[in-house]
Tab-separated table of C-alpha atoms in Angstrom:
chain	number	residue	atom	x	y	z
S	266	MET	CA	-56.361	-12.540	-5.614
S	267	ASN	CA	-53.385	-11.916	-8.036
S	268	ARG	CA	-50.274	-10.996	-5.758
S	269	MET	CA	-47.865	-10.785	-8.556
S	270	PRO	CA	-47.713	-6.859	-8.933
S	271	ALA	CA	-47.149	-6.703	-5.118
S	272	ILE	CA	-44.393	-9.264	-5.222
S	273	ILE	CA	-42.733	-7.404	-8.278
S	274	ILE	CA	-42.988	-4.028	-6.515
S	275	GLY	CA	-41.400	-5.632	-3.292
S	276	ILE	CA	-38.566	-7.145	-5.289
S	277	PHE	CA	-37.988	-3.671	-6.935
S	278	LEU	CA	-38.286	-1.912	-3.686
S	279	THR	CA	-35.566	-4.302	-2.121
S	280	PHE	CA	-33.190	-3.716	-4.913
S	281	LEU	CA	-33.607	-0.045	-4.657
S	282	ALA	CA	-32.996	-0.032	-1.145
S	283	ALA	CA	-29.798	-1.884	-1.482
S	284	TRP	CA	-28.680	0.288	-4.325
S	285	ILE	CA	-29.353	3.401	-2.236
S	286	GLY	CA	-27.421	1.910	0.574
S	287	LEU	CA	-24.505	0.284	-1.117
S	288	VAL	CA	-23.920	2.751	-4.017
S	289	ALA	CA	-25.703	6.005	-3.844
S	290	TYR	CA	-25.349	6.752	-0.195
S	291	PRO	CA	-21.471	6.116	-0.208
S	292	TYR	CA	-20.866	8.052	-3.441
S	293	PHE	CA	-22.601	11.245	-2.206
S	294	ALA	CA	-21.052	10.832	1.090
S	295	LEU	CA	-17.626	10.105	0.232
S	296	GLY	CA	-17.470	11.461	-3.220
S	297	ARG	CA	-17.420	15.057	-1.965
S	298	TYR	CA	-13.854	14.540	-0.539
S	299	LEU	CA	-11.097	16.769	-1.988
S	300	PRO	CA	-7.422	16.758	-0.766
S	301	ALA	CA	-6.834	18.863	2.336
S	302	THR	CA	-4.270	21.437	2.809
S	303	ASP	CA	-2.197	21.323	5.879
S	304	GLU	CA	-2.256	24.969	7.438
S	305	ALA	CA	0.907	24.547	9.223
S	306	THR	CA	2.978	23.378	5.868
S	307	GLY	CA	0.898	24.321	3.190
S	308	ASP	CA	1.030	20.564	1.880
S	309	ILE	CA	-1.847	19.098	-0.177
S	310	ASN	CA	-2.859	15.520	1.602
S	311	PRO	CA	-3.081	13.143	0.482
S	312	PRO	CA	-0.317	13.710	-1.986
S	313	PRO	CA	-0.496	12.498	-5.626
S	314	LEU	CA	1.504	9.491	-6.609
S	315	SER	CA	4.523	9.726	-8.892
S	316	GLY	CA	4.397	8.078	-12.497
S	317	LEU	CA	6.723	5.482	-11.265
S	318	ALA	CA	4.695	4.926	-8.065
S	319	VAL	CA	1.703	4.401	-10.154
S	320	GLN	CA	3.366	1.664	-12.208
S	321	GLY	CA	4.683	0.204	-8.841
S	322	GLN	CA	1.022	0.105	-7.779
S	323	LYS	CA	0.417	-2.390	-10.669
S	324	VAL	CA	3.298	-4.508	-9.909
S	325	TYR	CA	1.948	-4.456	-6.086
S	326	ALA	CA	-1.225	-6.041	-7.468
S	327	SER	CA	0.263	-8.504	-9.964
S	328	ALA	CA	2.797	-9.739	-7.263
S	329	GLY	CA	-0.025	-10.454	-5.008
S	330	CYS	CA	1.222	-8.155	-2.259
S	331	VAL	CA	-2.380	-7.499	-1.320
S	332	TYR	CA	-3.201	-11.270	-0.220
S	333	CYS	CA	-0.611	-10.950	2.766
S	334	HIS	CA	-0.663	-7.211	3.630
S	335	SER	CA	-3.324	-4.556	4.573
S	336	GLN	CA	-3.221	-1.001	4.085
S	337	GLN	CA	-5.529	0.248	6.786
S	338	VAL	CA	-4.608	1.371	10.347
S	339	ARG	CA	-7.645	0.389	12.688
S	340	GLN	CA	-9.376	2.805	15.118
S	341	VAL	CA	-8.383	2.438	18.763
S	342	GLY	CA	-10.457	-0.352	20.233
S	343	TYR	CA	-10.487	-2.335	17.046
S	344	GLY	CA	-6.891	-3.618	17.211
S	345	SER	CA	-3.298	-2.722	18.291
S	346	ASP	CA	-2.161	-1.208	15.027
S	347	LEU	CA	-1.165	2.099	16.710
S	348	ALA	CA	0.547	0.352	19.528
S	349	ARG	CA	2.532	-1.764	17.051
S	350	GLY	CA	3.697	1.498	15.461
S	351	TRP	CA	2.034	0.936	12.150
S	352	GLY	CA	0.669	4.583	12.097
S	353	LYS	CA	0.388	7.665	14.028
S	354	ARG	CA	-3.298	7.722	13.490
S	355	PRO	CA	-6.180	5.622	12.072
S	356	THR	CA	-6.815	5.689	8.258
S	357	VAL	CA	-9.827	7.431	6.981
S	358	ALA	CA	-11.734	7.491	3.632
S	359	ARG	CA	-9.839	10.544	2.403
S	360	ASP	CA	-6.511	8.656	2.658
S	361	TYR	CA	-7.709	6.557	-0.299
S	362	MET	CA	-9.032	9.101	-2.740
S	363	ARG	CA	-6.147	8.962	-4.977
S	364	GLU	CA	-5.839	5.129	-4.826
S	365	ASN	CA	-7.366	3.128	-7.795
S	366	PRO	CA	-7.812	0.381	-6.633
S	367	ALA	CA	-7.431	0.955	-2.961
S	368	PHE	CA	-5.676	-2.052	-1.425
S	369	LEU	CA	-7.062	-2.192	1.938
S	370	GLY	CA	-6.445	-5.735	2.241
S	371	THR	CA	-8.276	-8.675	4.202
S	372	MET	CA	-5.311	-10.606	5.435
S	373	ARG	CA	-2.303	-9.803	7.747
S	374	THR	CA	0.023	-12.585	7.113
S	375	GLY	CA	2.741	-9.868	7.086
S	376	PRO	CA	2.474	-6.385	8.744
S	377	ASP	CA	0.234	-3.479	7.583
S	378	LEU	CA	2.064	-1.412	4.984
S	379	THR	CA	-0.037	1.822	5.354
S	380	ASN	CA	3.084	3.735	6.344
S	381	ILE	CA	5.904	1.412	5.320
S	382	GLY	CA	7.499	4.315	3.471
S	383	GLU	CA	7.919	6.141	6.814
S	384	ARG	CA	9.049	3.137	8.660
S	385	GLN	CA	11.494	2.086	6.086
S	386	PRO	CA	12.406	5.239	4.115
S	387	THR	CA	15.448	3.838	2.005
S	388	GLU	CA	15.346	2.176	-1.336
S	389	THR	CA	18.189	-0.198	-0.200
S	390	TRP	CA	16.177	-1.764	2.578
S	391	HIS	CA	13.113	-2.477	0.185
S	392	HIS	CA	15.302	-3.954	-2.485
S	393	GLN	CA	17.161	-6.241	0.093
S	394	HIS	CA	13.934	-7.031	1.654
S	395	LEU	CA	12.325	-8.091	-1.419
S	396	TYR	CA	15.181	-10.147	-2.703
S	397	GLN	CA	16.098	-11.848	0.583
S	398	PRO	CA	13.304	-11.202	3.083
S	399	THR	CA	14.244	-13.920	5.442
S	400	VAL	CA	17.859	-12.429	6.003
S	401	VAL	CA	16.626	-8.737	6.401
S	402	SER	CA	13.582	-9.896	8.738
S	403	PRO	CA	14.518	-13.120	10.452
S	404	GLY	CA	11.526	-15.353	10.853
S	405	SER	CA	9.597	-13.988	7.964
S	406	ILE	CA	7.778	-16.226	5.739
S	407	MET	CA	7.521	-13.817	2.905
S	408	PRO	CA	8.828	-15.425	-0.464
S	409	SER	CA	11.605	-13.885	-2.263
S	410	PHE	CA	10.630	-11.717	-5.275
S	411	ARG	CA	14.244	-12.185	-6.930
S	412	TYR	CA	12.402	-12.745	-10.129
S	413	LEU	CA	12.250	-8.715	-10.129
S	414	TYR	CA	16.104	-8.722	-10.133
S	415	ARG	CA	18.750	-10.075	-12.687
S	416	THR	CA	22.246	-11.226	-12.053
S	417	GLN	CA	24.791	-9.819	-14.587
S	418	LYS	CA	28.303	-9.596	-15.012
S	419	ILE	CA	30.095	-6.501	-14.036
S	420	GLN	CA	31.184	-4.433	-17.081
S	421	GLY	CA	34.023	-2.208	-16.088
S	422	GLN	CA	32.498	-0.334	-13.094
S	423	ARG	CA	29.657	-1.527	-10.939
S	424	SER	CA	26.297	-0.357	-11.936
S	425	ALA	CA	25.076	2.558	-9.838
S	426	ASN	CA	21.758	0.889	-9.030
S	427	ALA	CA	23.150	-2.634	-8.036
S	428	ILE	CA	22.047	-3.623	-4.663
S	429	ASP	CA	24.121	-4.785	-1.818
S	430	LEU	CA	23.047	-8.154	-0.628
S	431	LEU	CA	23.948	-10.118	2.520
S	432	PRO	CA	25.236	-13.641	2.672
S	433	PRO	CA	24.294	-16.320	1.348
S	434	ASP	CA	22.546	-14.338	-1.505
S	435	ASN	CA	25.259	-12.030	-2.411
S	436	PRO	CA	26.366	-12.632	-6.038
S	437	PRO	CA	29.757	-14.472	-7.053
S	438	ASP	CA	32.848	-12.278	-7.522
S	439	GLY	CA	32.596	-10.231	-10.818
S	440	TYR	CA	28.700	-10.115	-10.875
S	441	GLU	CA	26.138	-7.838	-9.563
S	442	VAL	CA	22.308	-7.863	-8.852
S	443	VAL	CA	20.403	-5.037	-10.264
S	444	PRO	CA	16.620	-4.230	-10.162
S	445	THR	CA	14.375	-4.609	-13.266
S	446	ALA	CA	12.046	-1.796	-14.070
S	447	GLU	CA	9.346	-3.569	-12.146
S	448	ALA	CA	11.317	-3.872	-8.941
S	449	GLU	CA	12.287	-0.196	-9.109
S	450	ALA	CA	8.642	0.746	-9.632
S	451	LEU	CA	7.367	-1.344	-6.718
S	452	VAL	CA	9.880	-0.033	-4.484
S	453	SER	CA	9.001	3.518	-5.521
S	454	TYR	CA	5.339	2.733	-4.633
S	455	LEU	CA	6.203	1.186	-1.288
S	456	LEU	CA	8.231	4.413	-0.395
S	457	SER	CA	5.134	6.470	-1.427
S	458	LEU	CA	3.151	4.743	1.340
S	459	ASN	CA	3.370	7.241	3.972
S	460	ARG	CA	-0.124	8.385	5.555
S	461	SER	CA	1.600	10.144	8.488
S	462	TYR	CA	0.168	13.369	7.406
S	463	PRO	CA	-2.848	14.987	9.435
S	464	LEU	CA	-6.221	15.450	7.976
S	465	PRO	CA	-9.127	17.319	9.422
S	466	GLU	CA	-11.015	14.321	10.361
S	467	ALA	CA	-7.796	12.506	11.422
S	468	PRO	CA	-5.434	15.007	13.089
S	469	GLU	CA	-2.084	13.795	14.434
S	470	PRO	CA	-2.416	12.869	18.102
S	471	THR	CA	-1.062	15.456	20.574
S	472	LYS	CA	2.349	14.339	22.334
């Protein structure tokens, strides 16, 4: 008895079931999401990224940040993310609808960055941390990204975007450290990481 047709049909049905489960169902279940309007403030969430932050997202990827940092605050019962102060609520699918790609991450060699823009809301802190992470965060094993900055001689007045560094990395007298366009973009992206807004499926916890 020739069983080849049954085998072929079985293989086809197996791939069809996998396609439905892994592609079709997630698309129809999650593809319907639209930005939500906060009734209290009128804000549209999640907010769109600025052009500079979009460029910074590319720098984030090329610098390998995703290999050591996640961007997902886990549900209660699946970790201590909320207790650590990494977010006011767990992240949900709608949080990532504007992300392409979404850097959920799989490793946490460093802290979760879902809301780093809220926890550290100043450009100065981020530039200092990228340039001298072990000084800003003692005990950190994060490498320095000083290649995103350049040291130059001060011509007349100090540049408006020169960063203030702490010893021993402060430049010699007469020189300054300024961020490159890539560093400015990366910091803009990091500051945009603030998913503290409420969503219908993930409201802020009541106090």
